[in-house]
Short mmCIF file of C-alpha atoms and ligand atoms in Angstrom, two decimals:
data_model
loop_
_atom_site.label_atom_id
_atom_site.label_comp_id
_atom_site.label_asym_id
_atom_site.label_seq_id
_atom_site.Cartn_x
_atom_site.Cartn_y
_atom_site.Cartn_z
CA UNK A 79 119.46 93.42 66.66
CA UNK A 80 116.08 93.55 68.48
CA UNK A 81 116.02 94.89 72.41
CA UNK A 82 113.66 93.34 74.61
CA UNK A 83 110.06 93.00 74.35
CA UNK A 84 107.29 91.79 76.72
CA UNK A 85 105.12 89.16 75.03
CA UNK A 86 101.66 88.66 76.02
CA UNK A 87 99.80 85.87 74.75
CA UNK A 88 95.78 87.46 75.31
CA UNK A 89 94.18 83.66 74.51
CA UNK A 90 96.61 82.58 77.61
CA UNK A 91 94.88 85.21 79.27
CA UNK A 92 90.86 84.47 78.45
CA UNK A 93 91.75 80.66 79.73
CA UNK A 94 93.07 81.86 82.93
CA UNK A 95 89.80 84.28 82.66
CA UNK A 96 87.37 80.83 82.19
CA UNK A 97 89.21 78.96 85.21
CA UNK A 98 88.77 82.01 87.73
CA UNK A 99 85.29 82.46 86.68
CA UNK A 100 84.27 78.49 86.38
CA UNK A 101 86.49 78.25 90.21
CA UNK A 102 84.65 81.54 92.27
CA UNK A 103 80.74 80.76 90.48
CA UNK A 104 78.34 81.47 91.16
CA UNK A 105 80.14 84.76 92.44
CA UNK A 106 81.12 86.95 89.80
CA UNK A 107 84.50 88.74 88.64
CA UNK A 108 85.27 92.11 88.92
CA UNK A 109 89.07 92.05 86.79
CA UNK A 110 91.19 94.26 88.52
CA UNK A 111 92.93 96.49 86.00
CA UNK A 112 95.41 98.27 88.10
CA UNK A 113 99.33 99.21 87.45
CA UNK A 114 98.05 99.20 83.44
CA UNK A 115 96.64 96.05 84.05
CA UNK A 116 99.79 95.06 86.00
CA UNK A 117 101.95 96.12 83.28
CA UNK A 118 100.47 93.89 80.75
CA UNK A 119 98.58 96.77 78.78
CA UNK A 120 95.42 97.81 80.13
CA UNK A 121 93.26 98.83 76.68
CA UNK A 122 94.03 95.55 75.16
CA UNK A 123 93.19 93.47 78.58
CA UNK A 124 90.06 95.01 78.65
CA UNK A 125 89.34 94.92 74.84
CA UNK A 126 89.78 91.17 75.11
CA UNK A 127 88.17 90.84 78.90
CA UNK A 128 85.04 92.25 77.67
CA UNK A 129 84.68 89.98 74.14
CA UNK A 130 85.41 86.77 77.15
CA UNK A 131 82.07 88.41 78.76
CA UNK A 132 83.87 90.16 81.36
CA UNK A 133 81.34 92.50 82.64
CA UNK A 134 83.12 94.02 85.90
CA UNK A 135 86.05 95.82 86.06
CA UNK A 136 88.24 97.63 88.77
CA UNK A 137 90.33 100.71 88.19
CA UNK A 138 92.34 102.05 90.81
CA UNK A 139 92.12 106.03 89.79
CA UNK A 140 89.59 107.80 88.04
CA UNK A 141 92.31 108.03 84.89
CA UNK A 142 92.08 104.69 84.70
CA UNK A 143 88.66 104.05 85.10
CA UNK A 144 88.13 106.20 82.29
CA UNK A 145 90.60 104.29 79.78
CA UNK A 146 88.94 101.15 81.06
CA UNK A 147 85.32 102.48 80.16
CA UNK A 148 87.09 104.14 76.57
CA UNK A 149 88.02 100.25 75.77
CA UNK A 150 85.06 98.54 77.49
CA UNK A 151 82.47 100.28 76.09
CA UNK A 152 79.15 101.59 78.10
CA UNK A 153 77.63 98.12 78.68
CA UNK A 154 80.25 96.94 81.75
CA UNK A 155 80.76 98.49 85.32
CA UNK A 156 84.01 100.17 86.33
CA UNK A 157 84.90 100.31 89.62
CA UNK A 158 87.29 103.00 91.09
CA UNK A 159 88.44 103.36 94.39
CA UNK A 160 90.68 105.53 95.11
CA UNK A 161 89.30 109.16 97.09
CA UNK A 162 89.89 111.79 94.56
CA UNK A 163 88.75 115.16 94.00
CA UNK A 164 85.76 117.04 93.04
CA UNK A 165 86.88 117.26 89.48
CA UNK A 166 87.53 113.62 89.11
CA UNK A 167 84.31 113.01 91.23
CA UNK A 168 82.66 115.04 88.06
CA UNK A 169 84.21 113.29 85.10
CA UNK A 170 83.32 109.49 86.99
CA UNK A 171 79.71 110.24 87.31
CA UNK A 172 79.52 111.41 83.62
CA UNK A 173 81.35 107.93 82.34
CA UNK A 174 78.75 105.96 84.75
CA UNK A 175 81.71 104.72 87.13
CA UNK A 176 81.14 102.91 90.22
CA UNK A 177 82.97 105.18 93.36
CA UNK A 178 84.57 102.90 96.13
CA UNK A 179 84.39 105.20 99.05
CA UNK A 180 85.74 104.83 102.53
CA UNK A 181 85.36 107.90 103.97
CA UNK A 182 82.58 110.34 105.09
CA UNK A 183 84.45 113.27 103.58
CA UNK A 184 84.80 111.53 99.82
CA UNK A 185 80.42 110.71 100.70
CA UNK A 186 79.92 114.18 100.93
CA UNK A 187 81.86 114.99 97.83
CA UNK A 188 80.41 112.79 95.77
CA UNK A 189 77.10 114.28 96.58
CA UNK A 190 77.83 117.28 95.35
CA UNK A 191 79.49 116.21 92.27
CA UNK A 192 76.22 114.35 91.82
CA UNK A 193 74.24 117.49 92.37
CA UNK A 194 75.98 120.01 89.68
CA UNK A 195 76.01 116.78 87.33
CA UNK A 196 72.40 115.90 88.05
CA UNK A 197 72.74 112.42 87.88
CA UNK A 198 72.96 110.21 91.15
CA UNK A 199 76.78 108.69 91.47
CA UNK A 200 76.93 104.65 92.00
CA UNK A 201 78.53 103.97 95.53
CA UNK A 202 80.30 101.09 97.58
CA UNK A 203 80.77 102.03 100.97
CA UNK A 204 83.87 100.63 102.07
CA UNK A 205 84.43 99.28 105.93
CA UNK A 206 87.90 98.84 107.38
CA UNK A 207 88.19 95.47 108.11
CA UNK A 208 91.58 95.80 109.50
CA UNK A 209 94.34 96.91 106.93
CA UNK A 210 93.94 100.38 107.76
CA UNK A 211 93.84 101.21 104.08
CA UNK A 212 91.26 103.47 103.51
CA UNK A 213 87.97 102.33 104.99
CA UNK A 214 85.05 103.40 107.51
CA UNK A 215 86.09 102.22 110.87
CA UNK A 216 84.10 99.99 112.43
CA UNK A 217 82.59 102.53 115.37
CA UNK A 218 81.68 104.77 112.13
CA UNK A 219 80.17 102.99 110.31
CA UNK A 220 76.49 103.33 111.55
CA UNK A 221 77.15 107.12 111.38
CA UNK A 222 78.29 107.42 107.64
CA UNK A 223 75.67 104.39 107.05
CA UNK A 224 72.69 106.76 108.12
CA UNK A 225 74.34 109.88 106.19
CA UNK A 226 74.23 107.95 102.81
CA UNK A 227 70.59 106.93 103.44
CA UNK A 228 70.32 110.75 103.63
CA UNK A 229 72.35 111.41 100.29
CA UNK A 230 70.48 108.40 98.77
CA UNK A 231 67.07 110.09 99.80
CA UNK A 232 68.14 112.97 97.96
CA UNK A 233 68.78 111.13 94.96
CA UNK A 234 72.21 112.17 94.91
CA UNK A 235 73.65 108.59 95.54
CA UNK A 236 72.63 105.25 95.26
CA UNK A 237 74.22 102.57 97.36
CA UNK A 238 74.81 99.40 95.57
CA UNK A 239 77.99 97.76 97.20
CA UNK A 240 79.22 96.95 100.47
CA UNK A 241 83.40 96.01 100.10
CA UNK A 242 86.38 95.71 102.26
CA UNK A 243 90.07 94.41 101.30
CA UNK A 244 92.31 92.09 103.33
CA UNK A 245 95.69 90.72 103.74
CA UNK A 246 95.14 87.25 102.60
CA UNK A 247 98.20 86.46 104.55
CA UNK A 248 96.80 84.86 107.10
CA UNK A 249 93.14 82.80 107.55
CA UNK A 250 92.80 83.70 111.20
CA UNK A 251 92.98 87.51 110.23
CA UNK A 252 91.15 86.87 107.28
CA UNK A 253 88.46 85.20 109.65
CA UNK A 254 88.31 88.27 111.90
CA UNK A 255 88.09 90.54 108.83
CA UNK A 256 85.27 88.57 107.51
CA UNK A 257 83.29 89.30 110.98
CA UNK A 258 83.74 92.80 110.57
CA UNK A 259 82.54 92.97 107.17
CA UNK A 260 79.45 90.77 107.74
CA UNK A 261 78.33 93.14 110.46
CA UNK A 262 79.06 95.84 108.45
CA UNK A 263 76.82 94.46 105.85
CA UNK A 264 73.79 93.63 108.15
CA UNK A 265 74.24 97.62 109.00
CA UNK A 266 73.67 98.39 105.80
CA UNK A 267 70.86 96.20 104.99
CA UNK A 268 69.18 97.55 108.03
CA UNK A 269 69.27 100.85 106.86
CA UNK A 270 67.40 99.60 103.77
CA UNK A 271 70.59 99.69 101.04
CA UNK A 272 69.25 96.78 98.62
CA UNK A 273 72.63 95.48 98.04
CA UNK A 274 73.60 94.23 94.99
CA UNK A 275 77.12 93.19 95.29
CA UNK A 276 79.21 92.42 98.16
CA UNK A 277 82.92 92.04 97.40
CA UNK A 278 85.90 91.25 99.93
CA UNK A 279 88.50 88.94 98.31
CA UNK A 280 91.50 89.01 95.61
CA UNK A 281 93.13 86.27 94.11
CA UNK A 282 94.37 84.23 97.00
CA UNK A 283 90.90 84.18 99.28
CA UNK A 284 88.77 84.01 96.22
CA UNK A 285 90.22 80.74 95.32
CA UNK A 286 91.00 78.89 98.65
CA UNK A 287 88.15 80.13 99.98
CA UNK A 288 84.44 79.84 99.32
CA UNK A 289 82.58 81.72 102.09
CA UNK A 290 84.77 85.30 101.47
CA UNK A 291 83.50 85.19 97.89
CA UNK A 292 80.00 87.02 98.26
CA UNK A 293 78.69 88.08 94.83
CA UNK A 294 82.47 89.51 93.01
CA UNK A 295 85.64 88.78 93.71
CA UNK A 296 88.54 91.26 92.85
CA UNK A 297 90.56 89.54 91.15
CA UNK A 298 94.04 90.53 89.31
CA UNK A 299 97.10 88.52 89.44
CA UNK A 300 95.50 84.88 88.72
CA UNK A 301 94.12 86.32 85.83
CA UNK A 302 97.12 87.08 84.77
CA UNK A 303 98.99 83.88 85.96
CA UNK A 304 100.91 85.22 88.38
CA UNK A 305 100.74 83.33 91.24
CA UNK A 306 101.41 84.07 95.31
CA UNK A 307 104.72 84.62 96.85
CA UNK A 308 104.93 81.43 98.38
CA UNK A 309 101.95 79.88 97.35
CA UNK A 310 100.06 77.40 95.64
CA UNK A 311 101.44 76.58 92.56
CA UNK A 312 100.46 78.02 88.77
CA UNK A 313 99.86 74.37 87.56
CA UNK A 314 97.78 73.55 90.89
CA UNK A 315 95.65 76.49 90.25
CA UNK A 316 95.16 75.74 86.73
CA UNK A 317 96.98 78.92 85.48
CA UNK A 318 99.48 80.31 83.31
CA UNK A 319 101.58 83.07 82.76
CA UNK A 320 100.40 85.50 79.94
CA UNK A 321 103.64 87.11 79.71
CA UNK A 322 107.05 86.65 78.97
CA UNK A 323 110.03 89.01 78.82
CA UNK A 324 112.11 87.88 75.79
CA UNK A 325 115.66 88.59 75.68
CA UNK A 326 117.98 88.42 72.15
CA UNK A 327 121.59 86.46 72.99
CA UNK A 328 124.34 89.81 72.61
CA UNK A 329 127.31 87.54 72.97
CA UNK A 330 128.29 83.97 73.72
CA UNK A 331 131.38 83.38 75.72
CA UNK A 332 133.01 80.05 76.73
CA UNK A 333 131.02 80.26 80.64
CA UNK A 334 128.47 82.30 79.96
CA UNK A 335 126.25 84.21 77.40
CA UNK A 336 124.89 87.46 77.47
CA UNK A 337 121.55 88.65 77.39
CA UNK A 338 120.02 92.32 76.03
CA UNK A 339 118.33 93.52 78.83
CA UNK A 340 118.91 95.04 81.82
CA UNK A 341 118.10 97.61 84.88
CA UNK A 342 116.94 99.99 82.50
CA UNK A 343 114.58 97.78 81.25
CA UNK A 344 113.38 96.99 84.38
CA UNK A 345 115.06 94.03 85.60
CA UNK A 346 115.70 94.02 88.70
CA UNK A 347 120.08 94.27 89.48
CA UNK A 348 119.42 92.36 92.69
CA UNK A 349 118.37 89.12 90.71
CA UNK A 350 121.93 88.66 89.75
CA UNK A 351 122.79 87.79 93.53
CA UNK A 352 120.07 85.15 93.60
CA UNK A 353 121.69 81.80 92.21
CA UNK A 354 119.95 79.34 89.58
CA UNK A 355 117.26 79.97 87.30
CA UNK A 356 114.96 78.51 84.96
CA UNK A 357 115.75 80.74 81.29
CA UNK A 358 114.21 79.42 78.52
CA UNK A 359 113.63 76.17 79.77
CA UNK A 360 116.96 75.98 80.99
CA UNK A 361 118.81 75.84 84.51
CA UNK A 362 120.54 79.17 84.81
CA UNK A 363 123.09 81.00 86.85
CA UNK A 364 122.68 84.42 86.62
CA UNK A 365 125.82 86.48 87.01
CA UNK A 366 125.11 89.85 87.22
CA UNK A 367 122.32 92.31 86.13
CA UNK A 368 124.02 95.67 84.43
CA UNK A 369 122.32 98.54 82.64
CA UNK A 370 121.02 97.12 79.22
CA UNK A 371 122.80 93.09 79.59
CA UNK A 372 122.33 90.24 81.89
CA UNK A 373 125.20 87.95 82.10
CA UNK A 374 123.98 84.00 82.73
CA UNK A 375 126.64 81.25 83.16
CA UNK A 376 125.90 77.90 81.99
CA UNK A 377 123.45 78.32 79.44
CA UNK A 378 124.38 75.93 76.51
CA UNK A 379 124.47 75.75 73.29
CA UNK A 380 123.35 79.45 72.35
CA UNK A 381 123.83 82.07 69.00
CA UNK A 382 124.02 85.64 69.20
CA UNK A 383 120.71 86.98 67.86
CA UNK A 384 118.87 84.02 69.46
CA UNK A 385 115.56 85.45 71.49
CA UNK A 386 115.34 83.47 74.81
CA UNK A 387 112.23 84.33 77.54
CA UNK A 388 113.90 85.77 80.69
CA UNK A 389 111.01 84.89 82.45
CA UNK A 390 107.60 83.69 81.17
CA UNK A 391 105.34 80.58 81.07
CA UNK A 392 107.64 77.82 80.24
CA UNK A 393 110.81 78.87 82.06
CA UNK A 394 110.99 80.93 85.54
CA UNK A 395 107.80 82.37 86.54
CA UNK A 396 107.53 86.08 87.78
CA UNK A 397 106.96 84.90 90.64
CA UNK A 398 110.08 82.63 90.69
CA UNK A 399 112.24 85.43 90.23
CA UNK A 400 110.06 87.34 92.60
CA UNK A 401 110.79 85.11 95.57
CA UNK A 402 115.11 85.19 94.72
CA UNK A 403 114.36 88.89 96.06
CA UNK A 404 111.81 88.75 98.69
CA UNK A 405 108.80 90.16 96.50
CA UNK A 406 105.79 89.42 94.66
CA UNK A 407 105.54 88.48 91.12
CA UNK A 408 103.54 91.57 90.31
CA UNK A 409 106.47 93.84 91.15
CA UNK A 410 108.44 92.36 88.66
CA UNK A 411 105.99 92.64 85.89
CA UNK A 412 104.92 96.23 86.44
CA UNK A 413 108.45 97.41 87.31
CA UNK A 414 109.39 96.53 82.96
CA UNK A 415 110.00 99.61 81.84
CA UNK A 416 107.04 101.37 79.51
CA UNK A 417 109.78 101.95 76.80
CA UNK A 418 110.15 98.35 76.50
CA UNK A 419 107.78 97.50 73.33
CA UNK A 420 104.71 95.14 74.44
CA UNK A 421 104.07 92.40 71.80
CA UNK A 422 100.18 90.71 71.56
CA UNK A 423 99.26 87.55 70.49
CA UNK A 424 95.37 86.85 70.25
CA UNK A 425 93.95 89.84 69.36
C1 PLP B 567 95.12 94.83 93.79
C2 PLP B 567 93.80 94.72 94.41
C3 PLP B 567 93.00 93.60 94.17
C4 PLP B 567 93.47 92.41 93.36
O1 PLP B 567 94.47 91.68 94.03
P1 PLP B 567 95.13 90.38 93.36
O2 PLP B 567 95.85 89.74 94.47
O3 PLP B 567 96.02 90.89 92.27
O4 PLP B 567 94.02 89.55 92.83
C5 PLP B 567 91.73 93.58 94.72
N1 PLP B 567 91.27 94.61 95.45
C6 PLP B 567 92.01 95.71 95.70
C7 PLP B 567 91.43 96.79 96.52
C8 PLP B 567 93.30 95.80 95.20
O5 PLP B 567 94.05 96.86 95.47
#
């Protein structure tokens, strides 16, 4: 009998890709492509982003950023932002990747990475707005502003984004956050950056909210359908799940049936404290999660060998079984395991 595989259906994936882009216009996507595309495969995402037109991409490493230029091709910008060293630094400027960078050490280093490649490096200079997450605090920000005018003079670096990231948990915060980043941005200007993209929101801002979506949004989970913890639903948004983690029936007992996957897989063991579930289109209890099985009571009419989707589109979302647990629907999907075999449709 067949174990679990994770299903993704890639023309799912380029609608949800039309109704972010036709939603945040005239602001453009950047698809964020971290996790391995949040478990869904990152070469194939991008192979099929970029034939949708996708022209902006963000990689969290420099490993990353490299795979998504290797599938992407030379034409589209990948954007990494996470402060690595000078070795990394080296092998982004050769592959013509965009640097996040939010802090004056990582400006300097990137400066001479650009020197011994002899190229100038692409750069976003990133303020904290607030998270605390990497980012140029607000009282040095003039300071590291008037450094990279002096990099940029050199022709080491050139200065083409201004970016921050925030919590999107609450608009008030979000509000303040926005403050902070516009005067950050008017800093820059001043010192004579000639922007060309200014980027601040993921999913949840980028939809709701117009005035945070500059010229890219960052966007990863809607584009995958997977919607907010505790938030607007997929329908409402206009998005689906491209994924769906199908299960074969193992047994069939008079209460309850048993399902081929398990903890190993990647399911999480605290689901089977949570109470009813849609499986498969159906209302679910399920029992217990163990090592390779999941026991579900009240599942009807069922065969051993039948393939039922744990979670996916038409039954639970991620994001339903998320919130049984008290996380977000993009844990679930990254935590299936890599040995689990990943199935494509639309290719
Ligand atoms: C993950 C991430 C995003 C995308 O967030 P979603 O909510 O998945 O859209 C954007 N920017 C940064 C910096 C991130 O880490």
């Amino acid at each position: 009998m067949n174990g679990p595989r994770l299903h993704i259906d890639l023309d799912e994936f380029a609608s949800n890709l039309d109704v972010v882009r036709a939603r945040v216009a005239p602001a453009g996507l950047m698809l964020v492509v971290k996790d391995d595309a949040y478990g869904h495969g990152l070469d194939r995402i991008v192979r099929r982003a970029t034939r949708e037109g996708v022209d902006w991409f963000g990689a969290f490493d420099v490993a990353e950023a490299l795979r998504t230029r290797a599938a992407a091709g030379p034409g589209s910008r990948v954007f990494s932002w996470l402060t690595v060293g000078a070795e990394e630094i080296r092998a982004a400027i050769d592959a013509d990747i965009d640097l996040g960078v939010g802090d004056a050490g990582f400006l300097e280093d990137i400066g001479a990475g650009a020197r011994a490649a002899g190229r100038p490096a692409r750069v976003h200079l990133k303020i904290d707005t607030g998270l605390h997450r990497n980012g140029i605090r607000p009282e040095d920000w003039a300071t590291v502003v008037g450094r990279a005018r002096e990099l940029q003079d050199e022709g080491l670096i050139l200065v083409v984004g201004a970016w921050s990231h925030i919590a999107e948990a609450s608009d008030q915060d979000d509000d303040d956050a926005r403050a902070v980043f516009e005067d950050a941005v008017v800093l820059a200007e001043a010192a004579g950056f000639d922007l060309e993209v200014r980027h601040l929101s993921a999913s949840a801002a980028s939809f709701a909210r117009a005035e945070f979506r500059y010229d890219l949004v960052r966007v990863g989970a809607f584009c995958y359908g997977i919607r907010s913890a505790g938030g607007v639903p997929e329908a409402e948004l206009g998005i689906r799940a491209i994924a769906s983690l199908q299960a074969p029936v193992t047994h069939v007992g008079d209460h309850a049936v048993t399902l081929g996957v398990g903890f190993l897989h990647g399911v999480p063991s605290s689901l089977g404290r949570h109470g009813a579930l849609r499986v498969d289109r159906k209302s679910v209890q399920i029992t217990s999660v163990g090592e390779q099985h999941t026991l579900v009571a009240s599942f009807g009419p069922a065969s051993v060998g039948d393939d039922v989707a744990f979670f996916g589109p038409d039954g639970a979302s991620a994001t339903d079984l998320a919130e049984k647990i008290g996380t977000v629907g993009e844990e679930i999907l990254v935590r299936i395991s890599p040995l689990v075999p990943r199935t494509y449709s639309g290719e």
